[in-house]
Structure formats: structure tokens, C-alpha cells
PDB file of C-alpha atoms in Angstrom:
ATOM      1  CA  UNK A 252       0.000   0.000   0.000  1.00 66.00           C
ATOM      2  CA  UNK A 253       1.168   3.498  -1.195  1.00 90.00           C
ATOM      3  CA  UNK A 254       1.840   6.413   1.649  1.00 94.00           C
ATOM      4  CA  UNK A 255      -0.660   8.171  -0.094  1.00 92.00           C
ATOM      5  CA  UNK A 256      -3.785   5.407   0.466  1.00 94.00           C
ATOM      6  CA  UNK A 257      -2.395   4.476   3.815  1.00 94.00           C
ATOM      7  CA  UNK A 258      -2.506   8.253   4.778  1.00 94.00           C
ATOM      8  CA  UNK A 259      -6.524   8.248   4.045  1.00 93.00           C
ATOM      9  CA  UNK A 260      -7.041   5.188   5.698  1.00 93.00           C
ATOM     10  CA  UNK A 261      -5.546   7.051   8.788  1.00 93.00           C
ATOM     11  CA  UNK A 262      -7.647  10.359   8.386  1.00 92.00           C
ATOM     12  CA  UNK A 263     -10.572   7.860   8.180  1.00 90.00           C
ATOM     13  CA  UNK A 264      -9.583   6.158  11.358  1.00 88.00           C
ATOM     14  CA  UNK A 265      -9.608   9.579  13.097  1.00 84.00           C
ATOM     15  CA  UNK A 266     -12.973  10.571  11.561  1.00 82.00           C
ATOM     16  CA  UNK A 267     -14.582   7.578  12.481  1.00 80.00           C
ATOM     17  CA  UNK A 268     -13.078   7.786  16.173  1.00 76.00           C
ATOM     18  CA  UNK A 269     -14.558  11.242  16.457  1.00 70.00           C
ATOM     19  CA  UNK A 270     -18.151  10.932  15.144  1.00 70.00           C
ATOM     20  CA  UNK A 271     -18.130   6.952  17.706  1.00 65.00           C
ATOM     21  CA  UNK A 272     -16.837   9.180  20.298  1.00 62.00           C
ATOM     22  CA  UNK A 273     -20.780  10.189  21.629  1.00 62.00           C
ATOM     23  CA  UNK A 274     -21.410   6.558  21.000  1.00 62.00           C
ATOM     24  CA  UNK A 275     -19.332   4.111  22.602  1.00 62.00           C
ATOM     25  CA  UNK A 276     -20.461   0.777  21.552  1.00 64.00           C
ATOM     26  CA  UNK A 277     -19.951  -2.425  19.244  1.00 61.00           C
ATOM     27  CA  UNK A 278     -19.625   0.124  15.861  1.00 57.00           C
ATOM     28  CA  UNK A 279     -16.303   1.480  17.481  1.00 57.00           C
ATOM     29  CA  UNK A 280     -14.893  -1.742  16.826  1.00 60.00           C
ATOM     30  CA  UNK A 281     -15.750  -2.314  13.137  1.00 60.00           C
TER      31      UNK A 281
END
């Protein structure tokens, strides 16, 4: 995997951590 695609799967990661952060529960974990 490129930097490049790797780097958006991060910044994903961090989106998806924020908008789960009001809702702790199973989706966190997907």
C-alpha cells in the first residue's frame, strides 16, 4: 500500500473515532 492510500485510511480512522466518540459501543470496533 502506497503512503498516499495508507494516509486516508488514517484520516478515516480519526474521523470515524470522532463521530463513535458520543457513542461508545460495538460500531467502534468495526
Amino acid at each position: 500500500m502506497d503512503d498516499y492510500q495508507e494516509e486516508l485510511l488514517e484520516r478515516d480512522a480519526l474521523v470515524q473515532d470522532a463521530s463513535n466518540a458520543d457513542v461508545e459501543d460495538d460500531a467502534t470496533e468495526l
